[in-house]
Amino acid sequence: MSNSEIPSYRTKKPSRYSRHPRPGYNNRAMVWMEKDGELYVSGGRAALLQHIAELGSIAAAARQMGLAYRNAWLWVESMNRLAPSPLVRKNTGGVNGGRTELTDEGHKALKAYNELNRRVQRMLREE
Amino acid sequence: MSNSEIPSYRTKKPSRYSRHPRPGYNNRAMVWMEKDGELYVSGGRAALLQHIAELGSIAAAARQMGLAYRNAWLWVESMNRLAPSPLVRKNTGGVNGGRTELTDEGHKALKAYNELNRRVQRMLREE
């Protein structure tokens, strides 16, 4: 997934109806995963995980997305709390010391969200 | 479709994550139709159409949904403007005089939305 495919939060007014407007009638869907009724992984959170995996830092990922660092941090905290085991981990020593990265569980959750979202979006396109 | 199956807007804080919370991990999707990037039919708008068809009045439909009359009216105005031909019509004379009802186009749009939404929700359940 290249950066250009990851949705940006820099849009002035993030209306979900006009971020990617297309002419004519279109069926749209927004997909997310919940744990016990709480938001677990959404499109924005999946994009954040993807950026963290690529950039090795929550701050850099937030900057790239035009997202406040505080919000990025809260999203990560929430995902880590709701997941069977944390999705994002900060390495404290060794070769990758100081680098924040996705755990195996993190890669798994990102892949699961992307596959689910792709299946739903493909279904809408095939209408 | 009985009234109890139509989502209510009476919920105090209409968070899309907790309106129908289920235990454990769940995949969720919200489906809507756009015209030229503008919202055309959503779950709430489809419920409004359904209530209008059953109750014969925008005011009664709004009351039933706990929705402000002004909003219900704006939703109808928007759908009528974006549809190929109006979805909702007020009869001005004859046997059904004064009754507001769905046009053929209105019944068609409601059915199209419900079928689309059902297909997406069924797909999520089958994961």
XYZ file of C-alpha atoms in Angstrom:
254
model
C 0.000 0.000 0.000
C 1.653 3.252 -1.086
C 1.212 6.428 0.963
C -1.002 7.976 -1.695
C -3.577 5.217 -1.155
C -3.849 5.870 2.565
C -6.597 8.380 3.367
C -5.338 11.716 4.631
C -6.890 13.657 7.520
C -5.718 16.977 6.127
C -9.111 17.618 4.490
C -10.608 20.798 5.913
C -14.066 19.397 6.625
C -13.855 15.609 6.836
C -17.372 14.868 5.598
C -17.571 11.202 4.793
C -19.842 12.044 1.885
C -17.466 14.200 -0.093
C -13.954 13.021 0.649
C -13.907 11.000 -2.576
C -16.865 12.313 -4.579
C -17.762 10.418 -7.746
C -20.248 11.500 -10.402
C -23.675 9.834 -10.609
C -25.263 7.382 -8.171
C -22.859 5.383 -6.024
C -23.221 2.840 -3.259
C -20.803 3.482 -0.411
C -19.871 1.637 2.746
C -17.739 2.326 5.771
C -16.290 -0.726 7.499
C -15.000 -1.057 11.041
C -14.303 -3.683 13.672
C -15.613 -3.528 17.216
C -14.754 -5.254 20.460
C -17.687 -5.459 22.919
C -19.391 -2.560 21.113
C -16.312 -0.301 21.266
C -14.480 0.861 18.149
C -11.456 -1.389 17.603
C -10.127 -0.906 14.034
C -11.545 1.604 11.526
C -10.234 2.836 8.172
C -8.397 5.677 9.907
C -6.924 3.405 12.563
C -5.805 0.891 9.909
C -4.107 3.742 8.013
C -2.383 4.756 11.269
C -1.098 1.196 11.806
C 0.154 1.144 8.188
C 2.003 4.453 8.656
C 3.516 3.306 11.961
C 4.773 0.130 10.267
C 6.380 2.219 7.502
C 7.742 5.115 9.575
C 8.610 3.417 12.893
C 7.076 6.211 14.964
C 3.609 7.278 16.141
C 4.590 10.968 15.888
C 5.789 10.596 12.276
C 2.681 8.569 11.368
C 0.406 11.236 12.913
C 2.285 14.017 11.068
C 1.951 12.139 7.770
C -1.812 11.827 8.285
C -2.369 15.401 9.472
C -3.654 13.882 12.722
C -2.978 15.356 16.177
C -0.331 13.312 18.004
C -2.646 13.053 20.995
C -5.361 11.422 18.878
C -2.915 9.027 17.229
C -1.675 8.049 20.669
C -5.237 7.541 21.965
C -6.089 5.354 18.946
C -3.033 3.188 19.565
C -3.812 2.973 23.286
C -7.397 1.923 22.506
C -6.358 -0.717 19.938
C -3.712 -2.139 22.275
C -6.270 -2.371 25.082
C -8.977 -4.030 22.954
C -6.745 -6.486 21.043
C -6.021 -10.002 22.334
C -2.432 -8.719 22.728
C -0.949 -5.258 21.899
C -0.792 -4.283 18.191
C 1.906 -1.607 18.567
C 5.096 -1.888 20.599
C 8.019 0.431 21.295
C 11.395 -1.279 21.213
C 13.490 -0.196 24.159
C 16.856 -1.635 23.212
C 18.921 -3.492 20.626
C 19.259 -2.761 16.915
C 15.719 -1.326 16.607
C 15.854 0.559 19.935
C 13.530 3.555 20.037
C 11.628 2.359 16.988
C 7.876 1.807 17.353
C 6.595 -1.138 15.360
C 3.649 -3.431 14.768
C 3.622 -6.742 16.587
C 2.558 -9.942 14.787
C -0.903 -9.291 16.236
C -0.732 -5.775 14.763
C 0.121 -7.043 11.278
C -2.670 -9.607 11.615
C -5.264 -6.998 12.626
C -4.221 -4.638 9.812
C -4.443 -7.461 7.255
C -7.834 -8.594 8.594
C -9.246 -5.060 8.349
C -7.857 -4.466 4.856
C -9.186 -7.775 3.551
C -12.625 -7.201 5.049
C -12.778 -3.665 3.661
C -11.607 -4.811 0.213
C -14.267 -7.527 0.091
C -17.023 -5.064 0.984
C -15.795 -2.381 -1.463
C -15.447 -4.967 -4.251
C -19.018 -6.126 -3.617
C -20.275 -2.535 -3.954
C -18.339 -2.036 -7.208
C -19.840 -5.210 -8.649
C -23.444 -4.020 -8.085
C -40.755 -4.468 8.261
C -42.300 -3.875 11.689
C -41.703 -0.619 13.544
C -39.526 -2.297 16.136
C -37.000 -3.204 13.420
C -36.591 0.388 12.274
C -33.745 2.159 14.082
C -34.912 4.849 16.506
C -33.249 8.255 16.888
C -34.382 8.558 20.485
C -30.990 7.297 21.748
C -29.380 9.974 23.915
C -25.951 9.869 22.316
C -26.222 8.307 18.865
C -22.714 6.830 18.727
C -22.564 4.464 15.788
C -20.318 2.185 17.833
C -22.692 1.468 20.672
C -26.224 1.645 19.291
C -26.347 -2.150 18.953
C -23.363 -3.383 20.985
C -22.553 -7.100 20.739
C -20.068 -9.011 22.879
C -16.686 -10.002 21.438
C -15.130 -8.981 18.125
C -17.540 -7.908 15.405
C -17.212 -6.590 11.883
C -19.574 -3.707 11.207
C -20.505 -1.687 8.149
C -22.589 1.371 7.445
C -24.068 1.590 3.959
C -25.325 4.635 2.091
C -26.038 5.812 -1.441
C -24.663 9.022 -2.906
C -25.525 11.164 -5.892
C -22.562 13.199 -7.211
C -20.806 12.849 -3.839
C -23.837 14.070 -1.854
C -25.687 11.843 0.621
C -28.784 10.414 -1.114
C -30.146 7.462 0.939
C -28.723 6.326 4.302
C -30.045 3.917 6.910
C -31.798 6.791 8.696
C -33.273 8.163 5.474
C -34.494 4.690 4.453
C -36.152 4.330 7.873
C -37.800 7.718 7.349
C -39.155 6.620 3.942
C -40.461 3.407 5.529
C -42.237 5.357 8.303
C -43.737 7.826 5.807
C -45.077 4.902 3.744
C -46.673 3.411 6.883
C -47.940 6.596 8.544
C -48.805 8.829 5.569
C -47.163 11.898 7.097
C -43.671 13.345 7.485
C -44.572 14.804 10.902
C -45.834 11.432 12.217
C -42.775 9.642 10.773
C -40.427 12.167 12.425
C -42.254 11.815 15.766
C -42.028 8.018 15.567
C -38.260 8.246 15.000
C -37.612 10.913 17.660
C -36.315 13.096 14.839
C -36.902 16.852 14.613
C -39.570 17.632 11.999
C -37.219 20.136 10.391
C -34.571 17.435 9.850
C -37.083 14.955 8.474
C -38.310 17.623 6.072
C -34.727 18.465 4.990
C -33.968 14.771 4.379
C -37.072 14.417 2.204
C -36.233 17.626 0.324
C -32.686 16.371 -0.292
C -33.809 12.916 -1.484
C -36.457 14.422 -3.781
C -33.870 16.777 -5.289
C -31.226 14.068 -5.848
C -33.536 11.305 -7.149
C -34.327 10.891 -10.867
C -37.879 11.901 -9.854
C -39.306 12.730 -6.371
C -39.476 9.875 -3.840
C -42.103 11.464 -1.576
C -45.274 13.248 -2.688
C -48.124 14.974 -0.892
C -51.537 14.217 -2.355
C -53.532 17.403 -2.675
C -56.973 16.007 -3.506
C -59.142 12.920 -3.980
C -59.532 9.948 -1.643
C -55.960 10.207 -0.283
C -55.989 14.015 -0.094
C -53.596 15.395 2.529
C -51.783 12.097 2.797
C -48.030 12.062 2.105
C -46.848 8.935 0.343
C -43.962 7.302 -1.473
C -43.978 7.436 -5.267
C -43.018 4.366 -7.319
C -39.516 5.866 -7.434
C -39.638 6.137 -3.621
C -40.576 2.479 -3.172
C -37.838 1.562 -5.655
C -35.154 3.586 -3.810
C -36.198 2.154 -0.421
C -36.063 -1.404 -1.792
C -32.683 -0.796 -3.459
C -31.200 0.549 -0.209
C -32.621 -2.274 1.922
C -31.385 -4.956 -0.474
C -27.903 -3.433 -0.670
C -27.697 -3.093 3.101
C -28.944 -6.652 3.651
C -26.338 -8.058 1.237
C -23.517 -6.202 3.004
C -24.720 -7.162 6.507
C -25.168 -10.806 5.440
C -21.606 -10.831 4.085
C -20.271 -9.550 7.430
C -22.244 -12.192 9.358
C -20.836 -14.939 7.136
C -17.196 -13.991 7.902
